[in-house]
CSV table of C-alpha atoms in Angstrom, one decimal:
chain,number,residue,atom,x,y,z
A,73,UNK,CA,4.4,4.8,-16.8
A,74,UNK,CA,5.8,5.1,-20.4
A,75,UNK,CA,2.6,3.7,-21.5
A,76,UNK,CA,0.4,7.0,-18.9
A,77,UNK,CA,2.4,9.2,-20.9
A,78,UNK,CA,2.0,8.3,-24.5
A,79,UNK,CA,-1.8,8.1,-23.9
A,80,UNK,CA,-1.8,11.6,-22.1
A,81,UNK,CA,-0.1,13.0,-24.9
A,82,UNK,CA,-2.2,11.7,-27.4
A,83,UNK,CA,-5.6,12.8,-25.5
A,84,UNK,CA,-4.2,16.2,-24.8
A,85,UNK,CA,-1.4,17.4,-27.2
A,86,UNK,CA,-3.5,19.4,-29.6
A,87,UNK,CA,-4.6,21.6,-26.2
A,88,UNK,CA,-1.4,21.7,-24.3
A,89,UNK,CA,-0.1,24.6,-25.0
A,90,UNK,CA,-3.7,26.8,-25.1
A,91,UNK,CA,-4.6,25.4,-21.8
A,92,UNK,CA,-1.4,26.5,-20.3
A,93,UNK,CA,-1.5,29.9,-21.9
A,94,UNK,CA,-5.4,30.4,-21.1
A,95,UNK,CA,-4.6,30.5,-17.4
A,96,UNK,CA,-6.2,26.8,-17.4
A,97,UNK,CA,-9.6,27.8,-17.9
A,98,UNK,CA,-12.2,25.0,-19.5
A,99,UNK,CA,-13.3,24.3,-22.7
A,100,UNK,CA,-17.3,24.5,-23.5
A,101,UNK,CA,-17.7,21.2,-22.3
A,102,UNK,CA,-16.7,22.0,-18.5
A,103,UNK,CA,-18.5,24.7,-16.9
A,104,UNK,CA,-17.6,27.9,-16.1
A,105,UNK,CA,-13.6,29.6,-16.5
A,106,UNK,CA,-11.1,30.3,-14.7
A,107,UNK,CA,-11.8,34.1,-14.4
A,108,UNK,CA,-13.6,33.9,-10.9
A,109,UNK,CA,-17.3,34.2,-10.0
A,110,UNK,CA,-19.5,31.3,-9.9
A,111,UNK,CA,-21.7,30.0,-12.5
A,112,UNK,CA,-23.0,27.0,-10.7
A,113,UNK,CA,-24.8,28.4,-7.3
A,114,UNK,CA,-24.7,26.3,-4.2
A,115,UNK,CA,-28.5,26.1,-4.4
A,116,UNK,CA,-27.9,24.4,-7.7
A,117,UNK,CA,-25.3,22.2,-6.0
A,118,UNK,CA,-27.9,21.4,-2.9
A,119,UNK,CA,-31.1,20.5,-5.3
A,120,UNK,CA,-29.0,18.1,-7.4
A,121,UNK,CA,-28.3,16.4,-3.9
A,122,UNK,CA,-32.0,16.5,-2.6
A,123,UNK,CA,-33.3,15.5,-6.7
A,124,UNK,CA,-30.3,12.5,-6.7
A,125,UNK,CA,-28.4,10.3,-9.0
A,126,UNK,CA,-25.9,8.3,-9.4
A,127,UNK,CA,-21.5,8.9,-8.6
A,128,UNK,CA,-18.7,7.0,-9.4
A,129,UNK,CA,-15.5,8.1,-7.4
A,130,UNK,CA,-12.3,6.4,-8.3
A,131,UNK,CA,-10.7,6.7,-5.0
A,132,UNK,CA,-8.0,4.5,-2.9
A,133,UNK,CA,-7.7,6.5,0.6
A,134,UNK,CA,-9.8,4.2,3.1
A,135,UNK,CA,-11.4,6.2,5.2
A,136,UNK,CA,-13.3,7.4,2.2
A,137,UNK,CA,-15.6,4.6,2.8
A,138,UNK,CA,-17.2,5.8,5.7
A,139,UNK,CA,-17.3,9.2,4.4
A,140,UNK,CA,-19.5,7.5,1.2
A,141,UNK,CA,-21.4,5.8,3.9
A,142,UNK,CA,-22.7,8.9,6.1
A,143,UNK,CA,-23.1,11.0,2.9
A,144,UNK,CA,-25.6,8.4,0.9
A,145,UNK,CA,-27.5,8.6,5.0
A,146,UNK,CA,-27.8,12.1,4.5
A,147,UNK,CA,-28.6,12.2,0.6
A,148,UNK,CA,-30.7,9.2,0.3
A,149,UNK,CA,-31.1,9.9,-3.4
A,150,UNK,CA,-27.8,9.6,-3.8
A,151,UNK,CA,-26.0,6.4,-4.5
A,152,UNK,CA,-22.0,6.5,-4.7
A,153,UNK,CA,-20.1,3.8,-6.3
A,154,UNK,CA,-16.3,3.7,-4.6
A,155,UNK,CA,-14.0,2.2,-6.8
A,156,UNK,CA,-10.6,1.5,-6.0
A,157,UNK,CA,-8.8,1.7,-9.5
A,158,UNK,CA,-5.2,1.5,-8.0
A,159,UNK,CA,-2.9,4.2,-6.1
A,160,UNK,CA,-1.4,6.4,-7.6
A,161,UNK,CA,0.5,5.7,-10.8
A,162,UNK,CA,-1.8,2.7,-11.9
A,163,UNK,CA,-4.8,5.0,-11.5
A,164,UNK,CA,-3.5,7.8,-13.4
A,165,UNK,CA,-3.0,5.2,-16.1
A,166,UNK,CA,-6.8,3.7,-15.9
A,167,UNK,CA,-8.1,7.5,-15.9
A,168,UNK,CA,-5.9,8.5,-19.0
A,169,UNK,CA,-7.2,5.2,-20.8
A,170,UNK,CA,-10.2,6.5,-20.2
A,171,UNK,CA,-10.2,9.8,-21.0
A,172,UNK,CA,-8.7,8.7,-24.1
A,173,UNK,CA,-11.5,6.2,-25.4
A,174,UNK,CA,-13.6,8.6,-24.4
A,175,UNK,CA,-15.7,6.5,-22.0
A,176,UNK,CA,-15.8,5.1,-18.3
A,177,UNK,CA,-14.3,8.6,-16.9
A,178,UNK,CA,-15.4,8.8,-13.4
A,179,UNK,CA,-17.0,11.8,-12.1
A,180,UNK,CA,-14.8,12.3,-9.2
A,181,UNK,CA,-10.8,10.9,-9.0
A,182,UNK,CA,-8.5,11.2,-6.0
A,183,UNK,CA,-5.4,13.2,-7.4
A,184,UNK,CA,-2.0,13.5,-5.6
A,185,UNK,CA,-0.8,17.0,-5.3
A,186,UNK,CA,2.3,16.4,-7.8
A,187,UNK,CA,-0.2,14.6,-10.3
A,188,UNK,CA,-2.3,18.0,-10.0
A,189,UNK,CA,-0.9,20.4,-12.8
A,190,UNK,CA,-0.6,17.5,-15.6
A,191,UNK,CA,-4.0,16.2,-15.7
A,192,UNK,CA,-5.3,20.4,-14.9
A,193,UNK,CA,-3.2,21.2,-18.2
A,194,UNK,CA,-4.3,18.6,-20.1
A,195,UNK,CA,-7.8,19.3,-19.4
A,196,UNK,CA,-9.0,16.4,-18.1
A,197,UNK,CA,-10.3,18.3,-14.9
A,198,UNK,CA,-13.3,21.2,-14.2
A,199,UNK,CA,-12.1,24.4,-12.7
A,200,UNK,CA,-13.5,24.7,-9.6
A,201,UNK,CA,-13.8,28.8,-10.1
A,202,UNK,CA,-16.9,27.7,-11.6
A,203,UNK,CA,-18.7,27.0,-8.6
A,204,UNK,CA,-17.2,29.7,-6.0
A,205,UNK,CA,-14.9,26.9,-5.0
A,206,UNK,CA,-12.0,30.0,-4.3
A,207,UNK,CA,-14.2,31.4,-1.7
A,208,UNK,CA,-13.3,28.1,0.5
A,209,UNK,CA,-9.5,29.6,0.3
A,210,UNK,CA,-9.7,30.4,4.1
A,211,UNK,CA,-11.2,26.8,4.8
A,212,UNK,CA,-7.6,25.3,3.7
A,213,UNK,CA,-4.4,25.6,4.8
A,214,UNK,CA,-1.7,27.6,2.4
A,215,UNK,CA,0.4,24.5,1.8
A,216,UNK,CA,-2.3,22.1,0.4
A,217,UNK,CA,-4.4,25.0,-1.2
A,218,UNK,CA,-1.5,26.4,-3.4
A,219,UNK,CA,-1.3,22.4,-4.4
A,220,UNK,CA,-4.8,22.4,-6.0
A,221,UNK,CA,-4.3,26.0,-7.8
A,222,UNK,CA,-3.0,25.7,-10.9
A,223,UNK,CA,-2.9,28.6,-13.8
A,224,UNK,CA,-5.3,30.4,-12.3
A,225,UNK,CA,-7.5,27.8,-11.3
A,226,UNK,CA,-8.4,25.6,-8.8
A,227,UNK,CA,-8.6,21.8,-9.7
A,228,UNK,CA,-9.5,19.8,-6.7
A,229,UNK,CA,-10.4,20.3,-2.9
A,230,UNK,CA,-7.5,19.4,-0.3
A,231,UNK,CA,-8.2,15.9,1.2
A,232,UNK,CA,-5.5,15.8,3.1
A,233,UNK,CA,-1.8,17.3,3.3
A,234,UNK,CA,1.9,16.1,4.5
A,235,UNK,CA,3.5,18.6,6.7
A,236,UNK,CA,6.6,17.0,7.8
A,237,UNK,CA,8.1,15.6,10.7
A,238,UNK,CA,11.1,13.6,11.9
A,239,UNK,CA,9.6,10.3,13.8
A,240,UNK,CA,12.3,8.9,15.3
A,241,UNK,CA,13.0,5.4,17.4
A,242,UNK,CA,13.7,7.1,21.3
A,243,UNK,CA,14.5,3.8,22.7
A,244,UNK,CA,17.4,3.4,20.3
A,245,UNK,CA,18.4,7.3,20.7
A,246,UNK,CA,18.6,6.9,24.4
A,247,UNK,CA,20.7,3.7,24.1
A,248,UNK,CA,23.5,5.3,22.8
A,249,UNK,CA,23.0,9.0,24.2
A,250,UNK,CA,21.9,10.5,20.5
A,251,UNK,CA,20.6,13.6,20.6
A,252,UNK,CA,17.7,14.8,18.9
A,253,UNK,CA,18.8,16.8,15.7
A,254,UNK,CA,17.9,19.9,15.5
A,255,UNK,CA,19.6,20.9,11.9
A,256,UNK,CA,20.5,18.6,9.3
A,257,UNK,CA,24.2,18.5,9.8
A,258,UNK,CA,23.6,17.0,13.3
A,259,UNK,CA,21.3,14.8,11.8
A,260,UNK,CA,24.4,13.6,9.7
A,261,UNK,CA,26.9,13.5,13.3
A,262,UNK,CA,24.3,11.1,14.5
A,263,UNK,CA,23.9,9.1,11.6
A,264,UNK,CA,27.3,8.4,12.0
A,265,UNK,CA,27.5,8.0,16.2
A,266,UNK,CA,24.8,5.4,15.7
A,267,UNK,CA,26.1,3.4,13.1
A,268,UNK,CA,29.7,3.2,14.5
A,269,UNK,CA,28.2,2.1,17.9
A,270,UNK,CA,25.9,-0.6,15.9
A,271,UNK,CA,27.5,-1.5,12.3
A,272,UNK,CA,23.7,-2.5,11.9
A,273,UNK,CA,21.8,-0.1,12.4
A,274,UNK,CA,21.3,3.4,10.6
A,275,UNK,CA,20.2,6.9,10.8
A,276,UNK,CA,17.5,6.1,8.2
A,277,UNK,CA,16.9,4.5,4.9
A,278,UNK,CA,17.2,5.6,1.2
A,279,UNK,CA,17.5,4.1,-2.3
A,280,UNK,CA,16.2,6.9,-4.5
A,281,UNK,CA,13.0,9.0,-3.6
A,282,UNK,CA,11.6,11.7,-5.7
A,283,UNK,CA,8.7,12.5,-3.2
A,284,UNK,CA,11.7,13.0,-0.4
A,285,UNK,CA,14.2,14.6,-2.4
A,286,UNK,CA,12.0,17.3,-4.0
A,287,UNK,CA,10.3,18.0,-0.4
A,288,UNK,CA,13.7,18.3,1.3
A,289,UNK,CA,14.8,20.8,-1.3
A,290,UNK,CA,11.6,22.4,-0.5
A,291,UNK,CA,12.3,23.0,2.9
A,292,UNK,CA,15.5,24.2,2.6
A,293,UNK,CA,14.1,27.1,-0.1
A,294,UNK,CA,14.7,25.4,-3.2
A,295,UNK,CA,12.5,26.5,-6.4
A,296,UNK,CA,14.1,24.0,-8.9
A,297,UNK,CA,11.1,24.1,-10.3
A,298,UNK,CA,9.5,27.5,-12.5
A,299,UNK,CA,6.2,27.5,-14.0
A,300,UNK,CA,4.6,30.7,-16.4
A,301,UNK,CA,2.1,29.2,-18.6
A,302,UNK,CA,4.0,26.8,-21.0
A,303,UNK,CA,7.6,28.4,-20.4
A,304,UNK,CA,8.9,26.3,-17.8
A,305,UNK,CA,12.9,26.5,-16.2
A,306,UNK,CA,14.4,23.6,-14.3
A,307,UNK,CA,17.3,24.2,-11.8
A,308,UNK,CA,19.0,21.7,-9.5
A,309,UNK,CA,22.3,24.2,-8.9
A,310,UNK,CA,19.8,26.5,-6.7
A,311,UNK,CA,20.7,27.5,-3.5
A,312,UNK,CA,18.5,25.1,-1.8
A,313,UNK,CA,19.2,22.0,-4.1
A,314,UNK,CA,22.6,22.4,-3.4
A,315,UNK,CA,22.1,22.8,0.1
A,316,UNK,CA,20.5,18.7,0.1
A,317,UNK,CA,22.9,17.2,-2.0
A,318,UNK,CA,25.9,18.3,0.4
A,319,UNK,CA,23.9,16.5,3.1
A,320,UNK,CA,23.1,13.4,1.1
A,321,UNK,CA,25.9,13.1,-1.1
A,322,UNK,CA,27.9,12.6,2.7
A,323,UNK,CA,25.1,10.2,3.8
A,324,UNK,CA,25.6,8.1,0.6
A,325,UNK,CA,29.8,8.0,0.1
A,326,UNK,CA,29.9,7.1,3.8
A,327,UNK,CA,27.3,4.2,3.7
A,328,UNK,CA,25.3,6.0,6.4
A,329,UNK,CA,21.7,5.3,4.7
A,330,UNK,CA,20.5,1.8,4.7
A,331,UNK,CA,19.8,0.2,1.1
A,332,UNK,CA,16.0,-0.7,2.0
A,333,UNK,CA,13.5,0.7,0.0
A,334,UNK,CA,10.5,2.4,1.9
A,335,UNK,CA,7.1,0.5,1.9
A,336,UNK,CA,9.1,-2.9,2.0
A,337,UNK,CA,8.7,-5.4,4.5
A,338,UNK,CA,12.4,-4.9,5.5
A,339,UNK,CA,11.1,-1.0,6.0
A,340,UNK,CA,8.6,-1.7,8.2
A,341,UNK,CA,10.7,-4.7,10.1
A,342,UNK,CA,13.4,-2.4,10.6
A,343,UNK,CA,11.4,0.2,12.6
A,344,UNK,CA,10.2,-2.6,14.9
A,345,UNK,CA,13.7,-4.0,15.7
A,346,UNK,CA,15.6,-0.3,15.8
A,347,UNK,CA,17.7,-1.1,12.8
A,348,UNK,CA,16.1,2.0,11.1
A,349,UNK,CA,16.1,4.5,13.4
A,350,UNK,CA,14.2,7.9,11.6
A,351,UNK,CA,11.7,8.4,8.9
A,352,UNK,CA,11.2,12.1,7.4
A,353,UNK,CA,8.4,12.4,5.9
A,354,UNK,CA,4.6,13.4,5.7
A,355,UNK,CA,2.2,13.7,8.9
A,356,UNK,CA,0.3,11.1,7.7
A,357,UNK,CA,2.7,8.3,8.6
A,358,UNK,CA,1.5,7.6,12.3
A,359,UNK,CA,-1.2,5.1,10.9
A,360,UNK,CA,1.3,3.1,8.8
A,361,UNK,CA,3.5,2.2,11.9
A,362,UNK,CA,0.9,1.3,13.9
A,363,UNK,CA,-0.7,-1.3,11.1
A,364,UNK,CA,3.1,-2.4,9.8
A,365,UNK,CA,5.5,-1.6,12.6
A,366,UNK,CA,4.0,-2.8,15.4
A,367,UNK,CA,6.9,-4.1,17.3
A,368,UNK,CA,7.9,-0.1,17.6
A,369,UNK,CA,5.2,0.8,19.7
A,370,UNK,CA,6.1,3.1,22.4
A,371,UNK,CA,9.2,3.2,21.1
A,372,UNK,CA,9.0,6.1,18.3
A,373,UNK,CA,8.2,10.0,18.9
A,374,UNK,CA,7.5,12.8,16.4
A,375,UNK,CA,9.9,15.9,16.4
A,376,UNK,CA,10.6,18.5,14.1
A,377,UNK,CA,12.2,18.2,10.6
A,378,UNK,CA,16.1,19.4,11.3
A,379,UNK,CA,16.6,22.4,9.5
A,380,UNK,CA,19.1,24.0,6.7
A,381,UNK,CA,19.7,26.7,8.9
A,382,UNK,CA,20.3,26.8,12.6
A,383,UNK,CA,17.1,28.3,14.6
A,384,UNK,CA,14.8,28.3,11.1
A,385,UNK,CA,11.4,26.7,11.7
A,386,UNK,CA,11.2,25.7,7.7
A,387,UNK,CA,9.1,23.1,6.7
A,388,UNK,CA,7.5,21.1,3.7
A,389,UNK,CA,4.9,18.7,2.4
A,390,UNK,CA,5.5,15.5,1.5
A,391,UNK,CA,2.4,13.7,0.0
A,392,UNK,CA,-1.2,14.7,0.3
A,393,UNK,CA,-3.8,14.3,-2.2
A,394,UNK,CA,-7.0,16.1,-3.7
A,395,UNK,CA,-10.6,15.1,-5.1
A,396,UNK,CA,-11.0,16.5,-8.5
A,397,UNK,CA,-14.1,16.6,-11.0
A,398,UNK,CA,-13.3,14.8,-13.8
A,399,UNK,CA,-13.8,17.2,-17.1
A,400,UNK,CA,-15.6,14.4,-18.8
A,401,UNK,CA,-17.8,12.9,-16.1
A,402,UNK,CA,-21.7,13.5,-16.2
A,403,UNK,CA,-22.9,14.6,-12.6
A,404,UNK,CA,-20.5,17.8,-12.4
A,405,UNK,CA,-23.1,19.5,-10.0
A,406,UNK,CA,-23.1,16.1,-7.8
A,407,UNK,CA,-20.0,15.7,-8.0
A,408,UNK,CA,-19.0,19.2,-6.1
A,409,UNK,CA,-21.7,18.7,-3.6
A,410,UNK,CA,-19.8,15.1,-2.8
A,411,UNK,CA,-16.2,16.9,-2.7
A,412,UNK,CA,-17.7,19.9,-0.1
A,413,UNK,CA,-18.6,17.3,2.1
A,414,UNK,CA,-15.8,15.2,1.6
A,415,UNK,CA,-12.9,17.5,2.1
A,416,UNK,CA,-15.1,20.6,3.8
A,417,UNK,CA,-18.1,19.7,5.3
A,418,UNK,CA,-18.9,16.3,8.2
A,419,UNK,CA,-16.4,14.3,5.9
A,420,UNK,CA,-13.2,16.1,7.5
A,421,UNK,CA,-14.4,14.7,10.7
A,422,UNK,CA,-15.2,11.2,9.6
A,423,UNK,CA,-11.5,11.1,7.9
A,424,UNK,CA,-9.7,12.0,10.8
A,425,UNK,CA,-11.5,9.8,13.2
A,426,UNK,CA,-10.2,7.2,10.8
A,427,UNK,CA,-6.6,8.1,11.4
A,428,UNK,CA,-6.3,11.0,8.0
A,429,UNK,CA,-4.4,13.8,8.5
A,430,UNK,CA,-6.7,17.3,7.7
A,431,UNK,CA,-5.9,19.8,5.3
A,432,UNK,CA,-8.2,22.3,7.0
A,433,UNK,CA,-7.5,25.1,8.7
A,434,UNK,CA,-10.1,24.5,11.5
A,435,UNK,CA,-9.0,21.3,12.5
A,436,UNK,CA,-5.4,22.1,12.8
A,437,UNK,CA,-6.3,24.6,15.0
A,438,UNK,CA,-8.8,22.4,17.0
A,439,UNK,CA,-8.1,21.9,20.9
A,440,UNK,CA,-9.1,18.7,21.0
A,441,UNK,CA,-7.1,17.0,18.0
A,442,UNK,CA,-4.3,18.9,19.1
A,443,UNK,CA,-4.4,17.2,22.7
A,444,UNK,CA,-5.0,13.8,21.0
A,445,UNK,CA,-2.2,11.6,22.9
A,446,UNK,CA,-0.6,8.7,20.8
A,447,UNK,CA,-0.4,5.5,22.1
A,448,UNK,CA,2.0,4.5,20.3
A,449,UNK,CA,4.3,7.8,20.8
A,450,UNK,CA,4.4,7.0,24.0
A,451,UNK,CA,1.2,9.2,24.7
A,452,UNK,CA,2.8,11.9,22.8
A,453,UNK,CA,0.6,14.7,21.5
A,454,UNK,CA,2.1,14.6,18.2
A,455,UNK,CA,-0.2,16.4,16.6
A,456,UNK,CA,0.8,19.7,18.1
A,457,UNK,CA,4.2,19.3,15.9
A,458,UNK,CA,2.1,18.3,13.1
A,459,UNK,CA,0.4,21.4,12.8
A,460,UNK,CA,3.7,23.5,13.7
A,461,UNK,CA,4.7,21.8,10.7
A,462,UNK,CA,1.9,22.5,8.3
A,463,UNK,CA,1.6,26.5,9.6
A,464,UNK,CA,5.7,26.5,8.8
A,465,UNK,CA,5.8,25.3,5.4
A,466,UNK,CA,7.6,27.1,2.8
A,467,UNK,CA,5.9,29.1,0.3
A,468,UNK,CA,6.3,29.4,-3.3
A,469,UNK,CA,7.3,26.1,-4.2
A,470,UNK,CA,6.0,24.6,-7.9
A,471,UNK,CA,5.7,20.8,-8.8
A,472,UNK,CA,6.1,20.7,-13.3
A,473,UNK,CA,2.8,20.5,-15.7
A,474,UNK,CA,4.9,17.4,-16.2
A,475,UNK,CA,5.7,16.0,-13.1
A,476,UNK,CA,4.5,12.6,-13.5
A,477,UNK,CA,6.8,11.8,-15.9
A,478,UNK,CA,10.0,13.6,-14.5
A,479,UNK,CA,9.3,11.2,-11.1
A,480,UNK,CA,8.8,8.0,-13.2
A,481,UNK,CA,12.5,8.5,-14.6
A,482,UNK,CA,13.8,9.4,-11.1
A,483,UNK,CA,15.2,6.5,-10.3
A,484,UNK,CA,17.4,6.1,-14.0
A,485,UNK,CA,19.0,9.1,-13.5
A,486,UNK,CA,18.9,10.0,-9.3
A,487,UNK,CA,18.7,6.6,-8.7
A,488,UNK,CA,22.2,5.8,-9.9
A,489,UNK,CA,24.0,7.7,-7.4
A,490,UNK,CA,22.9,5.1,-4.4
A,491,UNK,CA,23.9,2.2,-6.1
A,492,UNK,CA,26.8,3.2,-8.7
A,493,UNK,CA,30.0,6.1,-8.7
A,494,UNK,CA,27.6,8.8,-9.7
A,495,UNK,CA,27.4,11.7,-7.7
A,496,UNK,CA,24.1,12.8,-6.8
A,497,UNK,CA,24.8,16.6,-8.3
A,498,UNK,CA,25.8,14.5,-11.6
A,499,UNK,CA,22.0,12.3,-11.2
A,500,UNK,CA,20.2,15.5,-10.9
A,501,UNK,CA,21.5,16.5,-13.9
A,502,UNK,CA,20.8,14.0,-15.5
A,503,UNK,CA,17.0,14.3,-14.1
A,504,UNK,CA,16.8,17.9,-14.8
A,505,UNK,CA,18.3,17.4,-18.7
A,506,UNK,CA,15.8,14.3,-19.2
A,507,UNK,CA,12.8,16.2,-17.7
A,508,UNK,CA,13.7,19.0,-20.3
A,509,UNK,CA,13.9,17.1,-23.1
A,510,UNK,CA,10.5,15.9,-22.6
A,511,UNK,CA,9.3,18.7,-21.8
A,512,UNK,CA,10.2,20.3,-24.9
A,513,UNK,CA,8.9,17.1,-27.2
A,514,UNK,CA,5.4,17.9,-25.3
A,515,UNK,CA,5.3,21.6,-26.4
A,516,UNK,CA,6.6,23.2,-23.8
A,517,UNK,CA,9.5,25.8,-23.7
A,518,UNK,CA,12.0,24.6,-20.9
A,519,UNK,CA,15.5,25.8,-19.8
């Protein structure tokens, strides 16, 4: 990670601060600004489909391929190469390496929401203004369409989004007569009923999570987080922030949270055998416990996140991704034609027959996906809650131009306070004054 950031910095410290201050728009070599009003028509976009060429999409989601599939049957001139260049962090790497040298830049990358506003700021992405792409604003819903905006433009098309939900393990809740929570201090009452009946069991798991820290603090109002331009103010004594920690600083000093990192084995093993008994987190998650936690099946339901405040219906993402147009790739025009269908066009549908969760409005709002029953909810219609969830997320929150980085130190500074004395108000300190200092070394102004 130390290595993604050195090489960002070096590729994009001399325009930093102008792409912050210019409202993000593009240099001469991307097309069009950040002002509004298309300069690359959709009939440009649809002749470079019928005329052809040649895309390389650095992607990992899976059910891309069969959206790559259907789109080369319907633009036979069209050949897409798929490349799976690692998730997440190892990708940003490869595409920063690249950008760097100045060669192998793919046309189209799959960037996570939080990754969004560094690689927009840097300049390593087109502004989709340039080819009407804001007009699609009522295609998307709020949550994962303020995710792709960024100073004033827009830098990718929603793929998918993470509304949250609590899935929790029924059989084990009935066993000992555990209500479902509905706020998050009966979330903590039960964590404790259920590991006092069973020494071995617990509420959930947790050993230091960015992704689920930031999106709790989200839901419960927080703005830690303040972006204008490059003037940038980091906060974890906000109302909200504060409102988390007294939750999870309880959780921790009791021994409430089991010490099992998520996507381990032990994760997954522990939702089959009811030793883990909730998971918070995006609506994308049903797919993963049928594929790694198949020993729970039938036994888990979806429900609404608990909230801060009794009788609130807050809510909050918690992953999601975008495609983007890589700044330096050659087939711009191709390139947006592949993200419309991808992300707005017959791709949607292809995606979530494959198990993705849409970011567009129309499908949340679809009869038919919202009666889809779950087998392994029991038959449940969970994506009714789903989409509760993604029309009761809470506005206004802001990931940092620098956010990468601040999550790759998460777990020096948060982190301590699941294994050590620190308190998790002194680890978000520590977070927020590391976070700062970088920010400042990158150009930035942050308080």
């Amino acid at each position: 990670m130390s290595r993604f950031i050195k090489v960002a910095a070096a590729a994009s410290a001399a325009v930093l601060a102008l792409a912050a201050c210019g409202g993000g728009g593009d240099d001469s070599s991307s097309a069009g600004s950040s002002s509004g009003g298309a300069t690359v028509t959709d009939a440009q976009v649809d002749a470079a489909l019928q005329k052809g060429g040649t895309l390389t999409v650095w992607a990992w989601e899976p059910t891309l391929k069969d959206v790559v599939t259907k789109f080369q049957e319907k633009y036979p001139n069209v050949k897409v190469d798929l490349v799976n260049a690692g998730t997440g962090d190892k990708q940003y790497t490869a595409l920063q390496n690249a950008i760097a040298a100045g060669k192998g830049v793919p046309d189209v990358g799959q960037i996570e929401y939080y990754a969004l506003p560094q690689f927009a700021i840097g300049k390593a992405l087109t502004n989709l203004n340039s080819y009407g792409a804001e007009s699609l604003k009522a295609d998307f819903n709020p949550g994962p369409w303020n995710s792709v905006n960024s100073s004033g433009g827009v830098y990718g098309l929603p793929m998918d989004s993470g509304p949250m939900a609590l899935y929790y393990n029924k059989e084990v809740f009935d066993k000992y007569k555990i209500e479902v929570p509905k706020t998050w201090t009966e979330y903590l009452e039960a964590a404790r009923k259920l590991h006092k009946a069973d020494p071995k069991a617990y509420i959930t798991n947790d050993t230091g999570d960015a992704g689920l820290t930031t999106s709790l603090i989200w839901q419960a109002g927080g703005k830690p987080y303040q972006v204008d331009g490059t003037n940038v103010t980091i906060n974890f004594s906000d109302a909200g922030s504060q409102e988390f920690q007294k939750v999870w600083q309880t959780l921790i000093s009791e021994k409430l949270l089991a010490p099992i990192s998520s996507w381990s084995d032990q994760w997954f093993q522990g939702m089959g055998n009811g030793s883990i008994a909730t998971v918070a987190t995006g609506a994308w998650m049903p797919a993963n416990f049928v594929t790694s936690a198949p020993a729970g099946k039938g036994k888990w339901r979806a429900a609404e996140l608990p909230q801060w405040t009794a009788g609130a219906n807050a809510s909050a993402e918690n992953g999601g991704s975008s495609l983007a147009i890589m700044d330096k790739g050659a087939n711009k025009e191709l390139a947006y034609g592949f993200l419309k269908y991808a992300n707005d066009g017959d791709g949607v549908q292809i995606r979530v027959d494959g198990g993705a969760f849409p970011a567009t409005s129309k499908t949340l709002a679809d009869p038919k996906w919202l009666g889809d029953e779950f087998e392994y909810f029991g038959g449940q219609k969970a994506n009714e809650i789903f989409a509760k969830s993604a029309q009761n997320v809470v506005t206004g929150w802001s990931y940092l131009p620098f956010q990468v980085y601040s999550n790759s130190v998460f777990n020096d500074t948060v982190g301590k306070a699941y294994v050590s004395n620190t308190t998790l108000a002194d680890g978000l300190k520590a977070w927020q004054d590391q976070t700062t200092k970088y920010g400042n070394e990158q150009g930035f102004t942050v308080k």
